[in-house]
Coordinates of C-alpha atoms in Angstrom, one line a residue:
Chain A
X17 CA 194.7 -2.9 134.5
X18 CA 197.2 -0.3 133.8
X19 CA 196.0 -0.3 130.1
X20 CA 192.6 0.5 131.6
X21 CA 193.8 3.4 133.9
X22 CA 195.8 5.0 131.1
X23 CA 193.7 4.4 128.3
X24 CA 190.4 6.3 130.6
X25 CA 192.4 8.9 131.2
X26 CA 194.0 9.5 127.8
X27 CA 190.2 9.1 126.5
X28 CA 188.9 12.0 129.2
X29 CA 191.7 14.0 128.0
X30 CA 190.9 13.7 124.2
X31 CA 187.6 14.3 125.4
X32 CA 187.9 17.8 127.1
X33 CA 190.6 18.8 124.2
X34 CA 187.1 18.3 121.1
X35 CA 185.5 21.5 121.6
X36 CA 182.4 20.5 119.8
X37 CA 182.1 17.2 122.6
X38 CA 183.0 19.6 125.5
X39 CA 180.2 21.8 124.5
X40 CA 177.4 19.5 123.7
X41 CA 178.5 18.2 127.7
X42 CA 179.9 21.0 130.2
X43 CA 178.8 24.5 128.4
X44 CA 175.5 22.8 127.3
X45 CA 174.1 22.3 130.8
X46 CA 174.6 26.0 132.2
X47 CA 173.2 27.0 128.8
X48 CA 170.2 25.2 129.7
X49 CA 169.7 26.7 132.6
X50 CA 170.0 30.0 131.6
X51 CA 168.0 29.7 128.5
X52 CA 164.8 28.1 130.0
X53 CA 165.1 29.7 133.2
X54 CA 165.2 33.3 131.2
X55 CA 162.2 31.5 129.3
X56 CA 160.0 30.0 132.2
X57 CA 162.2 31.4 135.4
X58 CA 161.4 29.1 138.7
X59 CA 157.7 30.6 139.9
X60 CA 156.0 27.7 142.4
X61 CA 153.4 26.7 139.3
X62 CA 150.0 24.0 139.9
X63 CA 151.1 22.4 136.7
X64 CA 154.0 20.6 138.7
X65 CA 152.3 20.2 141.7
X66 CA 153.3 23.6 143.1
X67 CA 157.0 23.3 142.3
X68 CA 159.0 25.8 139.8
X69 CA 160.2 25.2 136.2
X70 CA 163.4 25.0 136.8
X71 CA 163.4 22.8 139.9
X72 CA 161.0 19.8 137.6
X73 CA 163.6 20.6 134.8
X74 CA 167.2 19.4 137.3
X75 CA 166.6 16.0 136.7
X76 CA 165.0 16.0 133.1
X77 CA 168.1 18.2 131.9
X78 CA 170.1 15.6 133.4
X79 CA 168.8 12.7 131.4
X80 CA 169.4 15.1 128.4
X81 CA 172.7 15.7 129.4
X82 CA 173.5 12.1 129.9
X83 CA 171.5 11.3 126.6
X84 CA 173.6 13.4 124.1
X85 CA 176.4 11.9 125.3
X86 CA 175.1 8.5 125.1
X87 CA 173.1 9.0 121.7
X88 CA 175.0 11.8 119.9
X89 CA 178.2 11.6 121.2
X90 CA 179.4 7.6 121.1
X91 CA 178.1 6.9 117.8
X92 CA 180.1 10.0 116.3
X93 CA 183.3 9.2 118.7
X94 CA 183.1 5.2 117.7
X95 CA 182.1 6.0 114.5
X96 CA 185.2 8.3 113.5
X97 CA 187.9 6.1 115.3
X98 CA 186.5 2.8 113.4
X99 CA 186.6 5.0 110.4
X100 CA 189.8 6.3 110.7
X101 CA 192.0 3.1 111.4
X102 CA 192.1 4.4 115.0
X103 CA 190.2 1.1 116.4
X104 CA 192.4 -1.2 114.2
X105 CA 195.5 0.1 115.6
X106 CA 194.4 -0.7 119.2
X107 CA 193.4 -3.8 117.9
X108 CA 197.3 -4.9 116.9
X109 CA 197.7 -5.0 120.5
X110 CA 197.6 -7.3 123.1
X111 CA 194.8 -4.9 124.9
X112 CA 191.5 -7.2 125.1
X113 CA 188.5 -5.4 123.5
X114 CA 186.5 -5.1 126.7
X115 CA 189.4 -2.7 128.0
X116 CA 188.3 -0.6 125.3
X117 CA 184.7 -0.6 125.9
X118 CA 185.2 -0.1 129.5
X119 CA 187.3 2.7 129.4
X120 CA 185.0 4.4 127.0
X121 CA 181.7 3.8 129.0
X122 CA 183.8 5.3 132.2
X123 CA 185.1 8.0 130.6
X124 CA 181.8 9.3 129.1
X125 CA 179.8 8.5 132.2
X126 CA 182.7 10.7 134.2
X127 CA 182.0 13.5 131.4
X128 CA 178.1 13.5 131.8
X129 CA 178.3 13.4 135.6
X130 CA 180.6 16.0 135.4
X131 CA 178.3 17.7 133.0
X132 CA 175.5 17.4 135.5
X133 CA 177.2 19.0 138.2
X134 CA 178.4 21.8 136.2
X135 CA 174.1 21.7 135.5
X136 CA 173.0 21.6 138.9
X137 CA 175.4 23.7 140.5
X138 CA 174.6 26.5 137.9
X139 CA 170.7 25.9 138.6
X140 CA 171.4 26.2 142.3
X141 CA 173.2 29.0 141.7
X142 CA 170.8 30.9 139.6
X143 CA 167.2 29.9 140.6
X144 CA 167.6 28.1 144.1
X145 CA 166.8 24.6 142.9
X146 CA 165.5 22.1 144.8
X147 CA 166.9 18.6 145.7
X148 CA 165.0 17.0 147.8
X149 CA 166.6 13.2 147.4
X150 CA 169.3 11.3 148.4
X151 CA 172.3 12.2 146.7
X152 CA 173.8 8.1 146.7
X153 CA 170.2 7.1 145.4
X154 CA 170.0 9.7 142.5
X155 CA 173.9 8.9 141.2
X156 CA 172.7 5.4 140.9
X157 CA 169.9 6.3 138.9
X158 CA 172.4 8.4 136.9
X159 CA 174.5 5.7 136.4
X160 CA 172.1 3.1 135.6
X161 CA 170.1 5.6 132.8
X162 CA 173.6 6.1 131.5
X163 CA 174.8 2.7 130.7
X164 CA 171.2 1.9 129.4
X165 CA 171.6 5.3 126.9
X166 CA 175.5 4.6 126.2
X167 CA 174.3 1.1 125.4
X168 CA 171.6 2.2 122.7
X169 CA 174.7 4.4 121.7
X170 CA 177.1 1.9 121.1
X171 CA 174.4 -0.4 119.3
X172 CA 173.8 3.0 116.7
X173 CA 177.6 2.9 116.2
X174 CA 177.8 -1.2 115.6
X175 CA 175.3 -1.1 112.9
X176 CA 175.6 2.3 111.2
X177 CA 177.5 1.6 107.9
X178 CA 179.9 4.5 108.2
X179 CA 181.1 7.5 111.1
X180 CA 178.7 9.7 109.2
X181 CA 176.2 7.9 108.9
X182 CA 176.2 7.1 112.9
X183 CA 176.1 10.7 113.2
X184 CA 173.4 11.4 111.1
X185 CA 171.6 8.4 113.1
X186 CA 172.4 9.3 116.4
X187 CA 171.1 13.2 115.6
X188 CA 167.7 11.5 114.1
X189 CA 167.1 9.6 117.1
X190 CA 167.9 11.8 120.1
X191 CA 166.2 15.5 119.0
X192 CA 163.1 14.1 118.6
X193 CA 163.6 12.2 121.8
X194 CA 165.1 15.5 123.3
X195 CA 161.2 16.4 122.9
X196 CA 159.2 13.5 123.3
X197 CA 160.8 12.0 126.2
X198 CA 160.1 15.2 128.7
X199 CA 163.8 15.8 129.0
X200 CA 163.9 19.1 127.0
X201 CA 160.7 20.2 128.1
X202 CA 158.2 19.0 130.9
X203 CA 156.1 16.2 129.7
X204 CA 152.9 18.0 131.9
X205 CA 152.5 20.9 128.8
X206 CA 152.5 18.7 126.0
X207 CA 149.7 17.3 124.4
X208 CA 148.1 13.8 125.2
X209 CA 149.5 11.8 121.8
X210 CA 153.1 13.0 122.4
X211 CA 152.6 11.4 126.1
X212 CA 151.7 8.2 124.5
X213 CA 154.9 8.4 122.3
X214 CA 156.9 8.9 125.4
X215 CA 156.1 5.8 126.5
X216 CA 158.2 3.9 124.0
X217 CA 161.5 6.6 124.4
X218 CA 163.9 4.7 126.8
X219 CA 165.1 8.6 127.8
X220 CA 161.1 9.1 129.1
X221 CA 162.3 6.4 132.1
X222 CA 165.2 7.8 133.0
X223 CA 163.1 11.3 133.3
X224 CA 161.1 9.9 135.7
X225 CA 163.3 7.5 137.2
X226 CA 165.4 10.5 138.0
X227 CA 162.5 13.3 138.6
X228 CA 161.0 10.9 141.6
X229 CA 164.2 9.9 143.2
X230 CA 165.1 13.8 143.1
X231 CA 162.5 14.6 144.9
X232 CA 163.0 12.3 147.6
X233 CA 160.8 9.7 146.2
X234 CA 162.1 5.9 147.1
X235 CA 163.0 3.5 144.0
X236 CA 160.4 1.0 145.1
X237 CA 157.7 3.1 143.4
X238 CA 159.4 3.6 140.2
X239 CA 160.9 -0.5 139.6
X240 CA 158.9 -0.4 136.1
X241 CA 161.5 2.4 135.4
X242 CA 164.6 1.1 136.3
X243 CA 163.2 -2.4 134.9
X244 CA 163.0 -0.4 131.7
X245 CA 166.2 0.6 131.7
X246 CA 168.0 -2.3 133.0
X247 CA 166.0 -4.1 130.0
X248 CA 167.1 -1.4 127.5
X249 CA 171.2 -1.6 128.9
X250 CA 171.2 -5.5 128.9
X251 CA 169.5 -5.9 125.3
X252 CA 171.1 -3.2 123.7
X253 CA 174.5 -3.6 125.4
X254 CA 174.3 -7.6 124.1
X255 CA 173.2 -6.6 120.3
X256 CA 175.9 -3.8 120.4
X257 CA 178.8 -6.1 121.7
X258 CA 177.3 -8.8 119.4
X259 CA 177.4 -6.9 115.9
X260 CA 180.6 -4.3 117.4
X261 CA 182.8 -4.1 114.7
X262 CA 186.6 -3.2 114.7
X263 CA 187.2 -1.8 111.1
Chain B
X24 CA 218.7 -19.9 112.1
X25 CA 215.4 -20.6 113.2
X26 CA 212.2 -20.2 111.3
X27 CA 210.3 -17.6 113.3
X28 CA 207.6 -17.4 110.9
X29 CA 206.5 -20.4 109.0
X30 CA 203.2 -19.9 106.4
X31 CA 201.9 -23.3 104.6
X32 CA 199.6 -23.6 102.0
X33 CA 197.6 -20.3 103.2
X34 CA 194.4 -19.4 101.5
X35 CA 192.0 -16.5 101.7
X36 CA 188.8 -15.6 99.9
X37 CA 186.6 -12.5 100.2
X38 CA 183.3 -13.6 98.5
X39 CA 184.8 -14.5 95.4
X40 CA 187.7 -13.0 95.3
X41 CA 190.7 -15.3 96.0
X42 CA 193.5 -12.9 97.9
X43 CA 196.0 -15.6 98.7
X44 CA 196.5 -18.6 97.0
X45 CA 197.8 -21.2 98.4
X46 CA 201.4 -19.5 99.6
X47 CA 204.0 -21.3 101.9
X48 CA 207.4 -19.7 102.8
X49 CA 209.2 -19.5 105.6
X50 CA 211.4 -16.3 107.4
X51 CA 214.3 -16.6 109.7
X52 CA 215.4 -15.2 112.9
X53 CA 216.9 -12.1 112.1
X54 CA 216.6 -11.6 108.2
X55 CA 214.8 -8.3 106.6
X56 CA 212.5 -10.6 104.6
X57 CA 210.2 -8.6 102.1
X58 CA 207.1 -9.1 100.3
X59 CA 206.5 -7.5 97.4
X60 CA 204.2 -7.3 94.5
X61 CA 201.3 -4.8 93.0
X62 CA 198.4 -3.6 94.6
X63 CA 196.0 -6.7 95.7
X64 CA 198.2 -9.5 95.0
X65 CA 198.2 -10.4 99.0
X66 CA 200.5 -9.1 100.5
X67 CA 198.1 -7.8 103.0
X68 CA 196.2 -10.0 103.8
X69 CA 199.4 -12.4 104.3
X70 CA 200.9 -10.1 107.0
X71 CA 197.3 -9.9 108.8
X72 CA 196.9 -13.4 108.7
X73 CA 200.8 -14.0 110.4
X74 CA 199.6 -11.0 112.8
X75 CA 196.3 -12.7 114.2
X76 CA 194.2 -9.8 112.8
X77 CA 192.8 -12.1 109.9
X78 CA 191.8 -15.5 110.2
X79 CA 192.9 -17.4 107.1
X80 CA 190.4 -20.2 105.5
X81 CA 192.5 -23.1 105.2
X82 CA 196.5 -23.9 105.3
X83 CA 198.3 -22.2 108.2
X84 CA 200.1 -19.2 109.5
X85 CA 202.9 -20.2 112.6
X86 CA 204.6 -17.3 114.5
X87 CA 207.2 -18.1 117.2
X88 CA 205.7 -22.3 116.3
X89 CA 202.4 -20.5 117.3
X90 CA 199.1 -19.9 115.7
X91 CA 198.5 -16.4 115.9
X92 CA 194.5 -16.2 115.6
X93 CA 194.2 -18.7 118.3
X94 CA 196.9 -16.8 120.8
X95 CA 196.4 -13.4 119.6
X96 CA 197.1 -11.7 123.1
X97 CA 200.3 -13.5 124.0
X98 CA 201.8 -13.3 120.7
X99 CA 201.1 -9.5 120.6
X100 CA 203.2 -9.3 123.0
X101 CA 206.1 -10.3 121.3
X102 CA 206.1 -8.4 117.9
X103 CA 205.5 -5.5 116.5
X104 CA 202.7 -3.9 114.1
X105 CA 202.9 -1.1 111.7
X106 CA 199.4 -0.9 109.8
X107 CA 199.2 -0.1 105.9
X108 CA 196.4 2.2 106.7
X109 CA 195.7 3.3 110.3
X110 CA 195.3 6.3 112.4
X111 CA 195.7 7.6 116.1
X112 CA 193.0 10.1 117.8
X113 CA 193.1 13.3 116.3
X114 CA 194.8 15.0 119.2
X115 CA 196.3 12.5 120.7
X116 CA 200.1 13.7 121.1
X117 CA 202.8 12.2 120.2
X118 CA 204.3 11.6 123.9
X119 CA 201.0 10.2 125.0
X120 CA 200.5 8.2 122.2
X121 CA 204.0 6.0 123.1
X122 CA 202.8 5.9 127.0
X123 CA 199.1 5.2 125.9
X124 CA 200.8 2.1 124.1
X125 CA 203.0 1.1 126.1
X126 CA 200.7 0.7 129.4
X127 CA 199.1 -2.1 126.9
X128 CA 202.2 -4.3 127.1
X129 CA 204.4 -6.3 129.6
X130 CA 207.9 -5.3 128.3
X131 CA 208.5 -1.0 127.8
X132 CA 211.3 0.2 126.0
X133 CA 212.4 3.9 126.8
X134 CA 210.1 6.3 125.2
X135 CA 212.6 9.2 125.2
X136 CA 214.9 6.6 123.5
X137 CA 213.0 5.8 120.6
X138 CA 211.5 8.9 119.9
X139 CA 215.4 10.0 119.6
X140 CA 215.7 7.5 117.5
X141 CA 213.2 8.3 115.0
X142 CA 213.8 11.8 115.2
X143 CA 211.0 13.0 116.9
X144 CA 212.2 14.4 120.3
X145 CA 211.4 18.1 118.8
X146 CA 207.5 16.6 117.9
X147 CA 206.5 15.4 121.6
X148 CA 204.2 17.4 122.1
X149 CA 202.4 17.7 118.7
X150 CA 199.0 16.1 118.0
X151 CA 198.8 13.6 115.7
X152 CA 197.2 15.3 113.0
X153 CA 199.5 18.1 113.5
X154 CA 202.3 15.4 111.9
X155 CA 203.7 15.1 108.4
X156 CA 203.4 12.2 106.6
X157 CA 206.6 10.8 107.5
X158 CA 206.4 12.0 111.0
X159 CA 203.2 9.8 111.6
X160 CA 204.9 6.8 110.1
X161 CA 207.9 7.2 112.2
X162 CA 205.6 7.6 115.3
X163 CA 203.7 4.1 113.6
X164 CA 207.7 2.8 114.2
X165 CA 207.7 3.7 117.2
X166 CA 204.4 1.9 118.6
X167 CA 205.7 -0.8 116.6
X168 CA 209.1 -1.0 118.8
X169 CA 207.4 0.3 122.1
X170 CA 207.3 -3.4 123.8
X171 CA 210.7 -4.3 122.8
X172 CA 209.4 -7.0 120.2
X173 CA 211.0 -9.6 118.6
X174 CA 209.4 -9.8 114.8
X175 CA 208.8 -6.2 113.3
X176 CA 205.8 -6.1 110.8
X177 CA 205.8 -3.1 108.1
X178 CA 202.8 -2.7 106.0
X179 CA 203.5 -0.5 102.8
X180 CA 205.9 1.3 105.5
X181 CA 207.2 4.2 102.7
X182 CA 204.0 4.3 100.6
X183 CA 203.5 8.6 100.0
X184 CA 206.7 9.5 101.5
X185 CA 208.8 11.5 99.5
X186 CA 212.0 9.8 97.8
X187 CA 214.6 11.8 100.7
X188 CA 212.0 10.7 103.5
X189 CA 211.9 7.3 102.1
X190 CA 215.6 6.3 102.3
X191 CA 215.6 7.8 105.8
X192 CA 213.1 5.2 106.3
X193 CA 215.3 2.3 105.0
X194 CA 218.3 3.4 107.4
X195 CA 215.7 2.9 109.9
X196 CA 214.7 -0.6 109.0
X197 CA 218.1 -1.7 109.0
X198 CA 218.6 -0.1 112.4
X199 CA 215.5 -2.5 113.8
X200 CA 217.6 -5.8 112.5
X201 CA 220.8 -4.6 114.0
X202 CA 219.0 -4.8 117.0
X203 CA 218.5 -8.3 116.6
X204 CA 215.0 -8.3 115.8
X205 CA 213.6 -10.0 112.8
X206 CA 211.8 -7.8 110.4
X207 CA 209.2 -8.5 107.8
X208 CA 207.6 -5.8 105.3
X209 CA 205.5 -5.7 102.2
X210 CA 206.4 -3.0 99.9
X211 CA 205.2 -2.1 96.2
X212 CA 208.6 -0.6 95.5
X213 CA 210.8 -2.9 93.7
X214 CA 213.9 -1.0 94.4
X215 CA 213.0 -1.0 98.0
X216 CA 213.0 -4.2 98.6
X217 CA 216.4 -4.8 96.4
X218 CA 217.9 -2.1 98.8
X219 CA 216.4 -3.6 102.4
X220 CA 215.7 -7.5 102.4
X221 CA 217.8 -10.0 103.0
X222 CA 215.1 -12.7 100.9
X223 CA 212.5 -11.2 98.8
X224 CA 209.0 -13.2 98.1
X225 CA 207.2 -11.6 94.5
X226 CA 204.0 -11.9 95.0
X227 CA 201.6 -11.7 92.0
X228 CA 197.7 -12.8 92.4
X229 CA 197.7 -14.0 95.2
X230 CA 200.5 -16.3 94.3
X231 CA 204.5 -16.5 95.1
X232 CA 206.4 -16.6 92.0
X233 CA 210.0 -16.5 93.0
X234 CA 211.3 -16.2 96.5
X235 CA 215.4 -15.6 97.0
X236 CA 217.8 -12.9 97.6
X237 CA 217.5 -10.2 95.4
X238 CA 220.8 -10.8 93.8
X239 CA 220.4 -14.7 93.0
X240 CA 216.9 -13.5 91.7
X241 CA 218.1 -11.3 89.2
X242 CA 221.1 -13.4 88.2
X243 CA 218.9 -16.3 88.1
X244 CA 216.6 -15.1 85.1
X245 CA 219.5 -14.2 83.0
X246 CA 217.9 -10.9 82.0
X247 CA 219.3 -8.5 79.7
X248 CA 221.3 -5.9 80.8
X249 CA 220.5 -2.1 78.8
X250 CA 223.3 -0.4 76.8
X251 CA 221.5 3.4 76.9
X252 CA 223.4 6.3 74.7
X253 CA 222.3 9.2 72.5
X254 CA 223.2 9.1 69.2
X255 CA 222.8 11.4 66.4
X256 CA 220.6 11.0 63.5
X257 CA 221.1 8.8 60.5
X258 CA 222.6 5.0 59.6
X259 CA 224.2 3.1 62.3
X260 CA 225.4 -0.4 61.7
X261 CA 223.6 -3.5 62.1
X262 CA 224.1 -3.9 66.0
X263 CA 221.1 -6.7 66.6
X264 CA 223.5 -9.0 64.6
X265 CA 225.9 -8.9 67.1
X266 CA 226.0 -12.4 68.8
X267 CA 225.7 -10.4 72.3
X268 CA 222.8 -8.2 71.2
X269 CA 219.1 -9.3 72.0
X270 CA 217.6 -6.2 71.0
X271 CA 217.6 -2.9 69.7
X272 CA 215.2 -0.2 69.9
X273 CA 215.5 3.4 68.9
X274 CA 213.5 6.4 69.4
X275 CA 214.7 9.7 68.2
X276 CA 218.3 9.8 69.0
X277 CA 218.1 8.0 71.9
X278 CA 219.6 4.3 71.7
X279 CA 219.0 1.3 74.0
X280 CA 220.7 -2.1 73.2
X281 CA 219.6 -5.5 75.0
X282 CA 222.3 -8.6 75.7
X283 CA 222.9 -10.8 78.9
X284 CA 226.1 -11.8 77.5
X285 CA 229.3 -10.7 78.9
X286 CA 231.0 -8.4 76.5
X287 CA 227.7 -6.5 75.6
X288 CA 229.7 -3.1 76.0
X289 CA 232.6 -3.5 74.2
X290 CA 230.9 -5.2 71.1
X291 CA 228.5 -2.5 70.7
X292 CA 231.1 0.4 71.5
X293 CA 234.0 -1.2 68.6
X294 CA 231.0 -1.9 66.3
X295 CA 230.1 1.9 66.8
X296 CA 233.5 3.4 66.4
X297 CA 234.3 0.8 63.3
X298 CA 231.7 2.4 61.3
X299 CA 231.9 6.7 62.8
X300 CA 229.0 6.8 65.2
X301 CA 229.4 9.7 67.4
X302 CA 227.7 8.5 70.4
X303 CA 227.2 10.3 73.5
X304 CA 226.4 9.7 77.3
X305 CA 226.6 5.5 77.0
X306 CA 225.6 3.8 80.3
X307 CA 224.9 0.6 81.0
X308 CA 221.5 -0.1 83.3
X309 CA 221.8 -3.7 85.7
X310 CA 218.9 -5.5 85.7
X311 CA 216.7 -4.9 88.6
X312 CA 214.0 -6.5 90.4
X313 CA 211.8 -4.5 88.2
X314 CA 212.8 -6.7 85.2
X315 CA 212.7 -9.4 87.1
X316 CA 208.7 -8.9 87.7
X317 CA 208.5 -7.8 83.9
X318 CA 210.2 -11.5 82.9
X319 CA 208.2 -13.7 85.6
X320 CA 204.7 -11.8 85.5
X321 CA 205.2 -10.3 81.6
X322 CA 203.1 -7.7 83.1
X323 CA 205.2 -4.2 84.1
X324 CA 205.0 -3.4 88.2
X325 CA 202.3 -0.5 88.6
X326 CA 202.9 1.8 91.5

């Protein structure tokens, strides 16, 4: 246990000291905010059902928050320690491999929730957002989209041959599904065929998972959602742990 | 003395590649026992196999009357790993990196301590990457010594240091036994491990081909020893029909005469004067574990 405790925080400290991983996760999100809001500010608008830009875009920046980490950022982390020896020197000790994996998972789900507060908090700040849910039922949501997108992560960085290659990987998968999934922009002003893609993008789910809960919808009307994802965490989460390799 | 370590008959194959062949040897409680040998001849995968970090395909690796892939955790424990090739996180510092590791083990020595020891109180606070390359092994010593073990493993510990760097290394090593603990290394530096170990195993494809003390090992071949001099140009008497002389070869003015005899010196050096050879700078050169590779392989030791 004490393993755990230390190793999480050495990793969140590591984490905060890579300026390129700090970016992508706490400077990103009130980037966001200030880019698109200065694009499509927060005007009540009939295309989302009378609410404003910015308040539809809370929870769908959120999923994109949670997915670069997830996506980009574990298969680039686990790639370069694997590459480097760094994973075979933890392996000489008597720490057991899940302490590894759990510490990671926490410490990149503490960095995108930390990510999405920086997020809301700057959205609240600058264009009155609106929650309307319930703050316990939308962390959950958070944290179950997470461990489903850190999962597809960690399965990117078990098969990808090399740290660059993960990279390369993780980029080609999550920009196009920064697009298609309705997490960069709302799915409601794109055309019909990219809405048909969006329903094979894992992200698309936790978009709407998180959009209806947000808005103080319950989770009994969105269990194909978080079936999805729940489905996408346990089968990617076994492949990953199944073909997770130390060197 | 105790066998702490006790290897018999192992074997390991990558695809068709046979790494170790069949080796069995065993290392005592205490001793500075060296592998040594060129590049691929197993010495490697040998130590990973005694570690738990490989699984071997047939024979057997005992540690502590253990086998290590079976109780990998417990037997962590008790020793201590220095990788050949391995790394920290890239800012990790070098403070955290000893507390990091030691919160993954029962029994903590002092941190402060060892990095005292190894020199690298002033370093605490650099990042990893901010390290020289004998800075990061001596931090690699230190993880290796955080949990108080009892068997030390060094992989290749001086490979790229410098020569000054390298012997500060050695005092090192022979610090680790005086504290009681049993060490075991590979190395590709003859003279390294005729310096350190106690016993050294030659290791050559995969195989062991002589395993003693470096002393008996040389002594044991009866290799020549080397008369070196300069001499200057023109006829010089028949030395090579000395009965003590093996060997002669000359190369400019520079002289070298073979023998294992006794009396190698003072034949050559009467025969010499006898006939008016003006030689200069004479040494004599000890056989070393070099030669002893050169005789048992008849293949020179490639760095």
């Amino acid at each position: 246990m004490r393993g755990l405790r230390q190793l999480t925080w050495t990793n969140i400290k590591l984490y905060l000291r890579d300026p390129i991983a700090t970016f992508f996760t706490l400077a990103f999100a009130p980037f966001l905010v200030v880019i698109f809001g200065a694009m499509f500010g927060n005007d009540p608008n009939p295309i989302f059902g009378g609410q404003g830009s910015m308040d539809v875009s809370m929870p769908a920046y959120t999923a994109l928050i949670v997915g670069s980490v997830g996506i980009m950022g574990v298969p680039i982390t686990v790639g370069a320690l694997r590459e480097h020896g760094v994973l075979r020197r933890y392996r000489a000790t008597p720490m057991h491999p899940l302490t590894f994996i759990v510490a990671d998972i926490t410490t990149n789900l503490a960095m995108a929730l930390f990510g999405t507060i920086l997020l809301v908090g700057s959205g609240i700040l600058l264009y009155r957002v609106k929650f309307e849910g319930n703050m316990l039922s939308v962390l959950a949501a958070i944290l179950l989209g997470g461990l489903a997108l850190l999962a597809f992560g960690y399965l990117i960085a078990s098969l990808a041959p090399g740290a660059r290659s993960a990279q390369v990987i993780g980029m080609l998968v999550f920009y196009p599904m920064m697009f298609l999934s309705g997490s960069g922009m709302p799915l409601e002003i794109m055309p019909e065929s990219v809405q048909r893609i969006s329903t094979f993008l894992p992200m698309t789910y936790m978009v709407r998972l998180l959009r209806g809960l947000w808005f103080g919808e319950s989770w009994g009307e969105y269990l194909v959602e978080a079936a999805v994802l729940l489905g996408v965490f346990v089968v990617c989460g076994g492949l990953a742990a199944r073909f997770f390799r130390w060197e | 003395m105790a066998g702490v370590i006790e290897v018999r008959d192992l074997r390991k194959t990558y695809d068709d590649v046979v790494a170790v062949d069949g080796i069995s040897f065993e290392v005592a409680e205490g001793e500075i026992f060296g592998m040594v040998g060129p590049n691929g001849a197993g010495k490697t995968t040998t130590i990973e196999c005694i570690e738990g970090l490989r699984r071997a395909d047939s024979g057997h690796a005992r540690i502590f009357g253990e086998d290590p892939s079976a109780k990998r955790a417990a037997i962590a424990e008790r020793i201590g790993i220095q990788l050949q090739e391995s790394a920290l996180p890239a800012r990790l510092r070098v403070a955290e990196a000893l507390w990091l590791f030691g919160s993954f083990y029962k029994r903590q020595a002092d941190a402060d301590e060892l990095l005292g020891q190894l020199g690298l109180i002033e370093k605490k606070s650099s990042a990893f990457t901010k390290l020289s390359g004998g800075q990061k092994q001596r931090l690699f010593i230190a993880l290796a010594l955080i949990n108080l073990p009892e068997v030390v493993f060094l992989d290749e510990l001086t490979t790229g240091l410098d020569p000054q760097a390298r012997r500060a290394m050695w005092d090192l090593v022979r610090g680790i036994r005086e504290q009681g603990r049993t060490v075991f290394l590979t190395t590709h530096f003859m003279e390294e491990a005729e310096r350190l170990c106690d016993r050294v195993a030659i290791l050559d494809h995969g195989r062991i081909v002589a395993l003693d003390t470096p002393e008996a090992l040389i002594r044991s071949l009866n290799i020549d020893k080397r008369l070196v001099m300069t001499v200057p140009e023109g006829d010089l008497p028949k030395l090579s029909e000395l009965p003590q002389v093996s060997r002669v070869e000359r190369s400019g003015d520079r002289l070298v005469v073979y023998g294992a005899k006794d009396g190698l010196a003072s034949a050559v050096i009467n025969a010499l004067e006898d006939s008016g050879v003006a030689f200069e700078d004479l040494r004599t050169e000890q056989p070393n574990l070099e030669d002893v590779f050169l005789a048992l392989t008849g293949r020179e030791m490639r760095e």
